[in-house]
Short mmCIF file of C-alpha atoms and ligand atoms in Angstrom, two decimals:
data_model
loop_
_atom_site.label_atom_id
_atom_site.label_comp_id
_atom_site.label_asym_id
_atom_site.label_seq_id
_atom_site.Cartn_x
_atom_site.Cartn_y
_atom_site.Cartn_z
CA MET K 1146 -274.71 -98.82 -9.99
CA ALA K 1147 -273.47 -97.39 -6.65
CA ASN K 1148 -273.87 -99.38 -3.46
CA MET K 1149 -276.39 -97.31 -1.45
CA ARG K 1150 -275.49 -98.83 1.94
CA MET K 1151 -275.65 -95.92 4.43
CA ASP K 1152 -272.79 -96.86 6.74
CA LYS K 1153 -269.16 -97.76 6.09
CA ASN K 1154 -268.13 -101.38 5.81
CA PRO K 1155 -266.92 -102.03 9.36
CA MET K 1156 -263.20 -102.34 9.97
CA PRO K 1157 -262.31 -105.72 11.53
CA GLU K 1158 -260.47 -105.09 14.80
CA GLN K 1159 -258.80 -107.04 17.58
CA ASP K 1160 -261.16 -107.46 20.53
CA PRO K 1161 -260.56 -104.60 23.05
CA MET K 1162 -260.00 -106.97 25.98
CA ILE K 1163 -257.32 -108.86 24.08
CA ARG K 1164 -255.65 -105.94 22.35
CA SER K 1165 -255.28 -103.86 25.52
CA ALA K 1166 -252.68 -106.41 26.62
CA ASN K 1167 -250.68 -106.63 23.39
CA PHE K 1168 -248.91 -104.31 20.97
CA ASP K 1169 -250.27 -105.86 17.76
CA GLU K 1170 -252.17 -103.69 15.33
CA VAL K 1171 -255.71 -102.86 16.47
CA ALA K 1172 -257.36 -102.44 13.06
CA LEU K 1173 -256.93 -105.48 10.85
CA GLY K 1174 -257.73 -104.06 7.40
CA TYR K 1175 -260.36 -104.78 4.75
CA SER K 1176 -260.53 -107.97 2.72
CA PRO K 1177 -260.58 -107.44 -1.09
CA GLU K 1178 -264.35 -108.14 -1.05
CA ALA K 1179 -265.04 -105.58 1.70
CA ALA K 1180 -262.83 -103.02 -0.08
CA MET K 1181 -264.66 -103.49 -3.40
CA ASP K 1182 -268.03 -103.29 -1.66
CA GLU K 1183 -266.99 -100.09 0.15
CA ALA K 1184 -265.58 -98.60 -3.06
CA ARG K 1185 -268.94 -99.08 -4.73
CA ARG K 1186 -270.42 -96.63 -2.19
CA CYS K 1187 -268.49 -93.81 -3.92
CA LEU K 1188 -270.73 -91.69 -6.16
CA ASN K 1189 -267.74 -90.54 -8.23
CA CYS K 1190 -268.88 -86.90 -7.90
CA PRO K 1191 -267.65 -84.92 -10.92
CA ASN K 1192 -266.32 -82.04 -8.79
CA SER K 1193 -264.59 -84.43 -6.27
CA PRO K 1194 -265.11 -82.41 -3.06
CA CYS K 1195 -263.16 -85.08 -1.13
CA ARG K 1196 -260.04 -84.26 -3.10
CA GLY K 1197 -260.18 -80.63 -1.97
CA GLY K 1198 -260.07 -81.89 1.64
CA CYS K 1199 -256.80 -83.76 1.10
CA PRO K 1200 -253.64 -81.69 1.73
CA VAL K 1201 -251.80 -83.63 -1.03
CA SER K 1202 -254.80 -83.82 -3.41
CA VAL K 1203 -254.95 -87.59 -3.77
CA ARG K 1204 -257.12 -88.37 -6.83
CA ILE K 1205 -259.66 -90.02 -4.57
CA PRO K 1206 -262.65 -90.89 -6.79
CA GLU K 1207 -260.28 -92.18 -9.50
CA PHE K 1208 -258.47 -94.59 -7.20
CA ILE K 1209 -261.72 -95.69 -5.59
CA ALA K 1210 -263.23 -96.46 -9.03
CA LYS K 1211 -260.28 -98.76 -9.68
CA VAL K 1212 -260.76 -100.50 -6.31
CA ALA K 1213 -264.44 -101.06 -7.21
CA GLU K 1214 -263.27 -102.78 -10.41
CA GLY K 1215 -260.76 -104.91 -8.50
CA ASP K 1216 -257.85 -103.20 -10.30
CA PHE K 1217 -255.80 -102.58 -7.17
CA ALA K 1218 -252.50 -102.10 -9.03
CA THR K 1219 -253.84 -99.09 -10.94
CA ALA K 1220 -255.44 -97.77 -7.74
CA TYR K 1221 -251.97 -97.87 -6.13
CA GLU K 1222 -250.40 -95.99 -9.04
CA ILE K 1223 -253.06 -93.30 -8.80
CA ILE K 1224 -252.59 -92.82 -5.05
CA THR K 1225 -248.80 -92.77 -5.19
CA SER K 1226 -248.76 -90.21 -7.98
CA THR K 1227 -249.37 -87.65 -5.18
CA ASN K 1228 -248.91 -89.50 -1.86
CA ALA K 1229 -245.58 -91.12 -1.04
CA LEU K 1230 -246.74 -92.77 2.22
CA PRO K 1231 -250.20 -94.28 1.60
CA ALA K 1232 -249.90 -97.15 4.10
CA VAL K 1233 -249.06 -94.57 6.77
CA CYS K 1234 -251.69 -91.99 5.78
CA GLY K 1235 -254.41 -94.64 5.39
CA ARG K 1236 -253.82 -95.47 9.06
CA VAL K 1237 -253.16 -92.18 10.82
CA CYS K 1238 -254.60 -89.27 8.80
CA PRO K 1239 -257.54 -87.47 10.42
CA GLN K 1240 -259.74 -88.32 7.42
CA GLU K 1241 -262.88 -87.39 9.37
CA LYS K 1242 -261.70 -83.76 9.30
CA GLN K 1243 -260.26 -83.87 5.78
CA CYS K 1244 -261.38 -85.90 2.73
CA GLU K 1245 -264.19 -87.80 4.45
CA ALA K 1246 -265.62 -84.59 5.94
CA ARG K 1247 -266.40 -83.43 2.40
CA CYS K 1248 -267.81 -86.72 1.09
CA VAL K 1249 -271.33 -86.29 -0.32
CA ARG K 1250 -272.35 -89.66 1.13
CA ALA K 1251 -271.87 -88.14 4.62
CA ILE K 1252 -274.86 -85.82 4.07
CA LYS K 1253 -277.14 -88.81 4.68
CA GLY K 1254 -275.30 -91.58 6.49
CA GLU K 1255 -271.55 -92.19 6.72
CA SER K 1256 -268.89 -90.98 4.29
CA VAL K 1257 -267.09 -93.46 2.07
CA ALA K 1258 -264.25 -95.01 4.13
CA ILE K 1259 -261.54 -93.29 2.07
CA GLY K 1260 -258.78 -93.86 4.63
CA ARG K 1261 -259.55 -97.56 4.98
CA LEU K 1262 -259.52 -97.94 1.18
CA GLU K 1263 -256.20 -96.12 0.92
CA ARG K 1264 -254.75 -98.44 3.55
CA PHE K 1265 -256.17 -101.49 1.78
CA VAL K 1266 -254.56 -100.54 -1.54
CA ALA K 1267 -251.19 -99.74 0.08
CA ASP K 1268 -251.15 -103.01 2.05
CA TRP K 1269 -252.20 -104.98 -1.02
CA HIS K 1270 -249.25 -103.47 -2.90
CA MET K 1271 -246.82 -104.10 -0.04
CA ALA K 1272 -247.80 -107.78 0.12
CA ARG K 1273 -247.34 -108.23 -3.64
CA GLU K 1274 -244.48 -110.51 -4.53
CA ASP K 1275 -244.25 -109.56 -8.20
CA LYS K 1276 -243.33 -105.89 -7.61
CA ALA K 1277 -240.77 -104.50 -10.02
CA PRO K 1278 -237.64 -103.57 -7.99
CA LEU K 1279 -236.95 -99.84 -7.74
CA THR K 1280 -233.71 -98.58 -9.21
CA PRO K 1281 -232.11 -95.19 -8.59
CA PRO K 1282 -232.56 -92.74 -11.49
CA ALA K 1283 -229.38 -91.42 -13.16
CA SER K 1284 -227.71 -88.82 -10.91
CA ASN K 1285 -227.90 -85.17 -11.95
CA GLY K 1286 -224.75 -84.56 -9.88
CA HIS K 1287 -226.35 -82.20 -7.34
CA ARG K 1288 -226.22 -83.01 -3.63
CA VAL K 1289 -228.99 -82.10 -1.20
CA ALA K 1290 -229.02 -82.59 2.59
CA VAL K 1291 -232.26 -83.30 4.43
CA ILE K 1292 -232.34 -82.84 8.21
CA GLY K 1293 -234.79 -85.16 9.95
CA SER K 1294 -236.40 -88.35 8.70
CA GLY K 1295 -240.05 -87.79 9.65
CA PRO K 1296 -242.76 -87.54 7.00
CA ALA K 1297 -241.54 -84.08 5.89
CA GLY K 1298 -237.94 -85.22 5.38
CA LEU K 1299 -238.94 -88.55 3.81
CA ALA K 1300 -241.32 -86.93 1.32
CA CYS K 1301 -238.75 -84.30 0.37
CA ALA K 1302 -235.97 -86.89 0.01
CA GLY K 1303 -238.16 -89.18 -2.10
CA ASP K 1304 -239.24 -86.51 -4.55
CA LEU K 1305 -235.69 -85.19 -4.96
CA ALA K 1306 -234.25 -88.68 -5.44
CA LYS K 1307 -236.78 -89.37 -8.20
CA LEU K 1308 -235.52 -86.22 -9.94
CA GLY K 1309 -231.94 -87.53 -9.84
CA TYR K 1310 -230.59 -85.58 -6.84
CA GLU K 1311 -228.08 -87.24 -4.54
CA VAL K 1312 -229.90 -86.97 -1.23
CA THR K 1313 -228.47 -87.59 2.24
CA VAL K 1314 -230.81 -87.59 5.24
CA PHE K 1315 -229.28 -86.71 8.61
CA GLU K 1316 -231.27 -88.12 11.54
CA ALA K 1317 -230.59 -87.49 15.23
CA PHE K 1318 -232.05 -90.80 16.41
CA HIS K 1319 -230.53 -94.20 15.67
CA LYS K 1320 -233.50 -95.08 13.48
CA ALA K 1321 -235.18 -93.19 10.63
CA GLY K 1322 -238.90 -92.37 10.58
CA GLY K 1323 -239.44 -89.45 12.99
CA VAL K 1324 -242.70 -89.55 14.94
CA LEU K 1325 -243.78 -92.48 12.77
CA VAL K 1326 -241.26 -94.64 14.64
CA TYR K 1327 -240.71 -92.92 17.97
CA GLY K 1328 -244.17 -91.51 18.70
CA ILE K 1329 -247.06 -93.36 17.10
CA PRO K 1330 -247.28 -96.80 18.72
CA GLN K 1331 -246.89 -100.13 16.97
CA PHE K 1332 -250.56 -101.01 17.55
CA ARG K 1333 -251.62 -98.03 15.41
CA LEU K 1334 -248.82 -98.01 12.90
CA PRO K 1335 -246.69 -101.16 12.65
CA LYS K 1336 -243.05 -100.20 12.35
CA GLU K 1337 -242.50 -102.68 9.52
CA ILE K 1338 -244.61 -100.37 7.35
CA VAL K 1339 -242.39 -97.38 8.01
CA ALA K 1340 -239.30 -99.56 7.48
CA ALA K 1341 -240.68 -100.68 4.10
CA GLU K 1342 -241.25 -97.05 3.04
CA ILE K 1343 -237.69 -96.17 4.07
CA ALA K 1344 -236.32 -99.20 2.19
CA GLN K 1345 -238.06 -97.89 -0.94
CA LEU K 1346 -236.25 -94.56 -0.55
CA GLU K 1347 -232.94 -96.36 -0.06
CA ALA K 1348 -233.65 -98.29 -3.25
CA LEU K 1349 -234.04 -94.91 -4.97
CA GLY K 1350 -230.54 -94.02 -3.77
CA VAL K 1351 -231.35 -91.92 -0.67
CA ARG K 1352 -228.61 -92.24 1.96
CA PHE K 1353 -229.55 -92.17 5.65
CA ILE K 1354 -227.02 -91.13 8.28
CA THR K 1355 -228.42 -91.80 11.75
CA ASN K 1356 -227.11 -90.61 15.13
CA ALA K 1357 -226.29 -87.32 13.38
CA ILE K 1358 -227.58 -84.31 15.30
CA VAL K 1359 -227.39 -81.22 13.15
CA GLY K 1360 -226.38 -78.37 15.46
CA LYS K 1361 -224.17 -80.75 17.48
CA SER K 1362 -222.47 -83.34 15.24
CA LEU K 1363 -222.30 -80.80 12.39
CA THR K 1364 -223.99 -77.50 11.47
CA VAL K 1365 -226.05 -76.35 8.51
CA ASP K 1366 -223.10 -74.21 7.37
CA GLU K 1367 -220.79 -77.22 7.52
CA LEU K 1368 -223.22 -79.10 5.28
CA PHE K 1369 -222.72 -76.41 2.63
CA GLU K 1370 -218.94 -76.54 3.17
CA ASP K 1371 -219.14 -80.30 2.61
CA GLY K 1372 -220.59 -79.71 -0.86
CA PHE K 1373 -224.34 -79.90 -0.32
CA GLU K 1374 -225.98 -77.26 -2.51
CA ALA K 1375 -229.30 -77.06 -0.67
CA VAL K 1376 -230.58 -78.07 2.76
CA PHE K 1377 -234.13 -79.02 3.77
CA ILE K 1378 -234.90 -78.77 7.49
CA GLY K 1379 -237.61 -81.21 8.57
CA SER K 1380 -236.60 -81.51 12.21
CA GLY K 1381 -240.13 -81.64 13.63
CA ALA K 1382 -241.42 -80.31 16.94
CA GLY K 1383 -240.13 -82.76 19.50
CA LEU K 1384 -239.58 -80.43 22.45
CA PRO K 1385 -242.16 -81.27 25.14
CA GLN K 1386 -244.12 -78.60 26.99
CA PHE K 1387 -244.82 -79.03 30.70
CA THR K 1388 -247.63 -77.85 32.98
CA HIS K 1389 -245.24 -76.14 35.47
CA VAL K 1390 -247.41 -77.15 38.43
CA PRO K 1391 -245.55 -77.99 41.68
CA GLY K 1392 -244.23 -81.56 41.79
CA GLU K 1393 -243.40 -81.92 38.11
CA ASN K 1394 -239.84 -83.01 38.99
CA LEU K 1395 -240.98 -86.03 41.01
CA LEU K 1396 -239.99 -89.57 40.02
CA GLY K 1397 -242.74 -91.02 37.86
CA VAL K 1398 -243.45 -87.87 35.84
CA TYR K 1399 -242.74 -88.28 32.13
CA SER K 1400 -243.22 -86.19 29.04
CA ALA K 1401 -245.34 -88.21 26.60
CA ASN K 1402 -242.46 -87.98 24.12
CA GLU K 1403 -239.97 -89.61 26.45
CA PHE K 1404 -242.45 -92.29 27.53
CA LEU K 1405 -243.44 -93.13 23.95
CA THR K 1406 -239.85 -93.02 22.69
CA ARG K 1407 -238.74 -95.53 25.32
CA VAL K 1408 -241.56 -97.87 24.41
CA ASN K 1409 -241.86 -97.45 20.64
CA LEU K 1410 -238.37 -96.71 19.44
CA MET K 1411 -236.42 -98.44 22.16
CA LYS K 1412 -238.88 -101.32 22.58
CA ALA K 1413 -239.08 -101.11 26.39
CA TYR K 1414 -242.16 -103.35 26.31
CA ARG K 1415 -240.12 -106.29 25.06
CA GLU K 1416 -238.27 -108.53 27.47
CA ASP K 1417 -235.40 -108.98 25.00
CA TYR K 1418 -234.54 -105.23 25.06
CA ASP K 1419 -232.55 -103.48 27.82
CA THR K 1420 -234.48 -100.17 27.75
CA PRO K 1421 -235.65 -99.46 31.30
CA ILE K 1422 -239.27 -98.56 31.96
CA LYS K 1423 -241.16 -98.88 35.19
CA ARG K 1424 -244.49 -100.66 34.91
CA PHE K 1425 -246.82 -98.35 36.81
CA LYS K 1426 -250.16 -99.45 38.26
CA ARG K 1427 -252.16 -96.20 38.27
CA VAL K 1428 -251.35 -93.67 35.60
CA ALA K 1429 -252.68 -90.17 34.89
CA VAL K 1430 -252.18 -88.70 31.42
CA VAL K 1431 -252.55 -84.92 31.22
CA GLY K 1432 -253.91 -83.75 27.84
CA ALA K 1433 -256.37 -85.20 25.36
CA GLY K 1434 -254.83 -85.06 21.88
CA ASN K 1435 -253.65 -88.03 19.82
CA VAL K 1436 -250.40 -88.06 21.78
CA ALA K 1437 -252.28 -88.36 25.07
CA MET K 1438 -254.45 -91.21 23.72
CA ASP K 1439 -251.32 -93.03 22.52
CA ALA K 1440 -249.56 -92.58 25.86
CA ALA K 1441 -252.63 -93.80 27.78
CA ARG K 1442 -253.09 -96.86 25.60
CA VAL K 1443 -249.38 -97.71 25.85
CA ALA K 1444 -249.51 -97.38 29.66
CA LYS K 1445 -252.46 -99.79 29.69
CA ARG K 1446 -250.60 -102.27 27.52
CA LEU K 1447 -247.61 -102.10 29.87
CA GLY K 1448 -249.90 -103.49 32.57
CA ALA K 1449 -251.43 -100.50 34.41
CA ASP K 1450 -254.65 -101.34 36.28
CA SER K 1451 -256.05 -97.85 35.78
CA VAL K 1452 -255.19 -95.13 33.28
CA THR K 1453 -256.98 -91.78 33.44
CA ILE K 1454 -256.96 -88.97 30.89
CA ILE K 1455 -257.13 -85.55 32.54
CA TYR K 1456 -258.54 -82.84 30.29
CA ARG K 1457 -259.52 -79.31 31.21
CA ARG K 1458 -262.35 -79.00 28.68
CA GLY K 1459 -265.37 -81.20 27.90
CA ARG K 1460 -266.13 -84.06 25.56
CA ASP K 1461 -267.11 -81.85 22.62
CA GLU K 1462 -263.72 -80.17 22.71
CA LEU K 1463 -261.56 -83.35 22.86
CA PRO K 1464 -258.80 -82.67 20.30
CA ALA K 1465 -257.87 -86.33 19.55
CA ARG K 1466 -259.33 -88.18 16.58
CA LYS K 1467 -262.76 -89.59 17.36
CA GLU K 1468 -261.59 -93.09 16.49
CA GLU K 1469 -258.67 -92.83 18.94
CA VAL K 1470 -260.98 -91.70 21.74
CA GLU K 1471 -263.39 -94.57 21.02
CA HIS K 1472 -260.56 -97.08 20.91
CA ALA K 1473 -259.16 -95.77 24.20
CA GLU K 1474 -262.55 -95.97 25.91
CA ALA K 1475 -263.14 -99.50 24.62
CA GLU K 1476 -259.77 -100.49 26.10
CA GLY K 1477 -260.83 -99.22 29.53
CA ILE K 1478 -259.10 -95.82 29.65
CA ALA K 1479 -261.00 -93.49 32.05
CA PHE K 1480 -261.63 -89.80 31.29
CA GLU K 1481 -261.71 -87.05 33.91
CA LEU K 1482 -262.98 -84.21 31.77
CA LEU K 1483 -263.25 -80.60 33.01
CA ASN K 1484 -260.29 -81.12 35.35
CA ASN K 1485 -256.86 -79.50 35.40
CA PRO K 1486 -253.77 -80.39 37.47
CA ALA K 1487 -253.02 -78.09 40.41
CA ALA K 1488 -250.04 -80.09 41.74
CA ILE K 1489 -248.34 -83.47 41.54
CA LEU K 1490 -247.95 -85.06 44.96
CA GLY K 1491 -245.12 -87.30 46.15
CA ASP K 1492 -243.79 -89.29 49.10
CA GLU K 1493 -240.64 -88.59 51.11
CA GLU K 1494 -238.55 -90.51 48.54
CA GLY K 1495 -239.71 -88.18 45.80
CA ARG K 1496 -242.01 -90.67 44.06
CA VAL K 1497 -245.38 -89.70 42.67
CA THR K 1498 -248.33 -90.67 44.88
CA GLY K 1499 -251.15 -88.62 43.36
CA ILE K 1500 -252.24 -85.70 41.28
CA GLU K 1501 -254.25 -82.85 42.73
CA LEU K 1502 -256.91 -81.69 40.31
CA ILE K 1503 -259.17 -78.69 40.20
CA ARG K 1504 -262.53 -78.92 38.48
CA GLN K 1505 -263.24 -76.57 35.60
CA ALA K 1506 -266.34 -74.96 34.11
CA LEU K 1507 -266.50 -73.75 30.52
CA GLY K 1508 -266.53 -69.99 30.08
CA GLU K 1509 -266.53 -67.70 27.04
CA PRO K 1510 -264.96 -68.89 23.74
CA ASP K 1511 -261.26 -68.05 23.26
CA GLU K 1512 -259.65 -66.64 20.08
CA LYS K 1513 -259.91 -70.09 18.42
CA GLY K 1514 -263.63 -70.30 19.28
CA ARG K 1515 -263.16 -73.01 21.93
CA ARG K 1516 -264.81 -72.35 25.28
CA ARG K 1517 -262.25 -71.37 27.87
CA PRO K 1518 -261.88 -73.55 30.99
CA VAL K 1519 -262.42 -71.62 34.24
CA PRO K 1520 -261.32 -73.17 37.57
CA VAL K 1521 -264.13 -73.83 40.05
CA GLU K 1522 -262.91 -72.41 43.34
CA GLY K 1523 -262.62 -74.87 46.21
CA SER K 1524 -263.18 -77.92 43.98
CA ASN K 1525 -259.69 -79.45 44.38
CA TRP K 1526 -259.50 -83.23 44.77
CA VAL K 1527 -256.78 -85.88 44.58
CA LEU K 1528 -256.52 -88.80 42.20
CA ASP K 1529 -254.16 -91.47 43.55
CA VAL K 1530 -251.60 -92.39 40.88
CA ASP K 1531 -247.99 -93.56 40.75
CA ALA K 1532 -247.14 -91.98 37.39
CA VAL K 1533 -248.09 -88.83 35.49
CA ILE K 1534 -247.51 -88.50 31.75
CA VAL K 1535 -247.66 -84.96 30.43
CA ALA K 1536 -249.04 -84.70 26.88
CA ILE K 1537 -249.99 -81.05 26.51
CA GLY K 1538 -248.07 -80.27 23.34
CA THR K 1539 -244.61 -79.89 21.87
CA SER K 1540 -242.69 -77.17 20.07
CA PRO K 1541 -239.74 -77.08 17.63
CA ASN K 1542 -236.37 -77.81 19.23
CA PRO K 1543 -234.16 -74.65 19.34
CA LEU K 1544 -230.93 -76.48 18.39
CA ILE K 1545 -230.92 -75.83 14.64
CA ARG K 1546 -232.15 -72.26 14.84
CA SER K 1547 -229.57 -71.42 17.52
CA THR K 1548 -226.68 -72.84 15.46
CA THR K 1549 -227.69 -71.46 12.05
CA PRO K 1550 -226.92 -67.74 11.72
CA ASN K 1551 -229.53 -65.53 10.02
CA LEU K 1552 -232.26 -68.16 10.10
CA VAL K 1553 -235.40 -66.20 10.93
CA VAL K 1554 -237.86 -67.90 13.28
CA THR K 1555 -241.49 -67.25 14.24
CA LYS K 1556 -242.67 -66.08 17.66
CA LYS K 1557 -243.49 -69.69 18.55
CA GLY K 1558 -239.98 -70.87 17.66
CA GLY K 1559 -240.83 -72.39 14.27
CA ILE K 1560 -238.55 -71.71 11.31
CA GLU K 1561 -240.02 -68.98 9.15
CA ALA K 1562 -240.66 -70.24 5.62
CA ASP K 1563 -242.77 -68.98 2.71
CA GLU K 1564 -245.40 -71.06 0.91
CA GLY K 1565 -242.60 -72.75 -1.08
CA GLY K 1566 -240.68 -73.68 2.09
CA ARG K 1567 -237.96 -71.06 1.41
CA THR K 1568 -236.35 -69.69 4.59
CA SER K 1569 -234.44 -66.45 5.19
CA ARG K 1570 -231.19 -68.25 4.27
CA GLU K 1571 -230.37 -68.84 0.63
CA GLY K 1572 -230.41 -72.53 -0.21
CA VAL K 1573 -232.08 -73.46 3.09
CA PHE K 1574 -235.64 -74.76 2.95
CA ALA K 1575 -237.89 -76.03 5.74
CA GLY K 1576 -241.24 -77.71 6.26
CA GLY K 1577 -243.43 -79.82 8.52
CA ASP K 1578 -243.71 -79.42 12.28
CA ALA K 1579 -240.36 -77.55 12.36
CA VAL K 1580 -242.20 -74.68 10.65
CA THR K 1581 -245.81 -75.02 11.78
CA GLY K 1582 -245.39 -76.53 15.24
CA ALA K 1583 -247.06 -79.89 15.98
CA ALA K 1584 -249.52 -80.69 13.16
CA THR K 1585 -250.22 -83.80 11.09
CA VAL K 1586 -248.39 -86.40 9.03
CA ILE K 1587 -250.06 -85.41 5.80
CA LEU K 1588 -249.33 -81.69 6.25
CA ALA K 1589 -245.69 -82.50 6.98
CA MET K 1590 -245.55 -84.73 3.91
CA GLY K 1591 -247.13 -82.01 1.76
CA ALA K 1592 -244.55 -79.52 3.04
CA GLY K 1593 -241.74 -81.97 2.21
CA LYS K 1594 -243.01 -82.28 -1.35
CA THR K 1595 -243.33 -78.51 -1.70
CA GLY K 1596 -239.78 -78.13 -0.35
CA ALA K 1597 -238.48 -80.64 -2.92
CA LYS K 1598 -240.15 -78.70 -5.75
CA SER K 1599 -238.65 -75.41 -4.55
CA ILE K 1600 -235.18 -76.96 -4.16
CA ASP K 1601 -235.39 -78.33 -7.69
CA GLU K 1602 -236.36 -74.89 -9.06
CA TYR K 1603 -233.63 -73.22 -6.99
CA LEU K 1604 -230.85 -75.53 -8.15
CA LYS K 1605 -231.97 -75.47 -11.77
CA ASN K 1606 -231.89 -71.65 -11.79
CA LYS K 1607 -228.71 -71.29 -9.75
C1 FAD W 584 -247.53 -89.65 19.70
C2 FAD W 584 -247.94 -88.91 18.46
C3 FAD W 584 -249.06 -89.33 17.78
C4 FAD W 584 -249.45 -88.67 16.62
N1 FAD W 584 -250.53 -89.13 15.93
C5 FAD W 584 -250.86 -88.59 14.74
C6 FAD W 584 -251.92 -89.12 13.96
O1 FAD W 584 -252.60 -90.05 14.35
N2 FAD W 584 -252.18 -88.55 12.75
C7 FAD W 584 -251.43 -87.50 12.28
O2 FAD W 584 -251.66 -87.07 11.15
N3 FAD W 584 -250.43 -86.96 13.01
C8 FAD W 584 -250.13 -87.48 14.23
N4 FAD W 584 -249.11 -86.94 14.97
C9 FAD W 584 -248.39 -85.77 14.45
C10 FAD W 584 -247.42 -86.16 13.33
O3 FAD W 584 -246.77 -87.36 13.65
C11 FAD W 584 -246.42 -85.04 13.09
O4 FAD W 584 -247.16 -83.88 12.73
C12 FAD W 584 -245.45 -85.39 11.95
O5 FAD W 584 -244.73 -86.55 12.23
C13 FAD W 584 -244.49 -84.24 11.67
O6 FAD W 584 -243.56 -84.66 10.71
P1 FAD W 584 -242.12 -83.97 10.57
O7 FAD W 584 -241.45 -84.70 9.50
O8 FAD W 584 -242.31 -82.51 10.46
O9 FAD W 584 -241.43 -84.21 11.99
P2 FAD W 584 -241.10 -85.51 12.84
O10 FAD W 584 -241.96 -86.65 12.50
O11 FAD W 584 -241.08 -85.04 14.25
O12 FAD W 584 -239.61 -85.87 12.39
C14 FAD W 584 -238.54 -85.01 12.68
C15 FAD W 584 -237.27 -85.82 12.73
O13 FAD W 584 -236.17 -84.93 12.80
C16 FAD W 584 -235.22 -85.43 13.71
N5 FAD W 584 -234.44 -84.30 14.22
C17 FAD W 584 -234.82 -83.33 15.07
N6 FAD W 584 -233.82 -82.47 15.29
C18 FAD W 584 -232.77 -82.93 14.55
C19 FAD W 584 -231.44 -82.47 14.38
N7 FAD W 584 -230.99 -81.39 15.01
N8 FAD W 584 -230.61 -83.18 13.57
C20 FAD W 584 -231.06 -84.30 12.93
N9 FAD W 584 -232.31 -84.77 13.07
C21 FAD W 584 -233.16 -84.09 13.87
C22 FAD W 584 -236.08 -86.07 14.79
O14 FAD W 584 -235.33 -87.03 15.53
C23 FAD W 584 -237.17 -86.72 13.95
O15 FAD W 584 -236.83 -88.02 13.56
C24 FAD W 584 -248.72 -87.56 16.16
C25 FAD W 584 -247.60 -87.11 16.88
C26 FAD W 584 -247.21 -87.77 18.01
C27 FAD W 584 -246.00 -87.28 18.78
#
């Protein structure tokens, strides 16, 4: 008999006052009892609408039924039959717009907490001491190169390795994981989790070469000359966009990517690391997506007294996940909605002293249906800050496209690829943010899996 409780079992969390001064994980995870209780809220709908909302079609009601029975091992097998990174996805997927948005229980009350259950099962598995060690399957003798070690590259590498391919991942940074390690902060996604997923791939025989920038250290064509028979490009969209208002070159202006990379990947928040980062007192973050929320919450944890999100639209249009906005607010992040930067102001030494803002009103909807912000004349005002972090979006880096002849790209600079991830170059496949522009972990992972399938077909028929 289903548990007819209307709301989700609450997620235990660190207290906001305590967590805003540390980098430990905010959400603490369900206990087995809470997970089983939550799983019993699932109605096991025969047509599984939730599954249709998942870009990698996790068999959601099936795994949840196993959680309800307390059979967590089978639940894990069911999830991982389609999702290679469940501990990651359970933490960072926008479930409220995907699987949970389609849950029948959400018609009256809250949806089943599918993401929390996925995380529970993945963490339960990770903590298990009696796991059978993974061993690499017998090699089929074919070599594939994967460029980039974010979710797209990892998913592609994992699926190919399981099929017996000899996979080498080339990563520009000194550590594998893509945005999962350099962008999303430790308090949302502990780096040990990403490291464990990467260790699993290594156990399957995947080789990682870090500090290898394709387009600089070596080119796509050189990969083929070296004997790789296919290449998957999963190089993401790490090139920051800027506002181009006057003053953006002042000291104290960061792109969110640089700021987060210093802190997350290069551990600037830890005394035992040499990475320099200035601890600012009053910080403005321009933008209101997940990246902006992460940058704001990191700035707070580094000791800022005030952190303000500047967003040109209103509350209803905030692009970040609802949970991230709520967490940010609980931690004391301020929001200046309906405001847009007009200039960044500085002192005679070139250091940021403030940000000039202009109030906005919402006009007619744009092509995406979102109401367009319109500046209110004469409404300029100044917010005193000593740092400005710009988080208004990123695009694919031009390095690979500019060093790979005949690789067709889209108007927005993404690599053009068909639904199977095939590009204009024979043997070259692509997926994730490198193709779509900045999107989500699960979409990148799905594209990596699709790419692996296409590479397998291509090499079998070659
Ligand atoms: C701060 C932040 C927070 C986010 N939060 C969420 C969230 O909560 N939920 C969610 O679903 N999504 C979130 N996203 C988006 C999500 O992380 C991305 O959509 C996803 O990581 C894209 O995966 P990818 O594999 O395509 O690229 P990436 O994760 O960007 O990985 C690409 C990798 O390729 C490497 N690379 C680039 N160029 C080269 C080269 N020339 N040679 C070798 N290697 C190269 C890069 O160093 C990087 O490691 C967030 C993004 C950011 C930046």
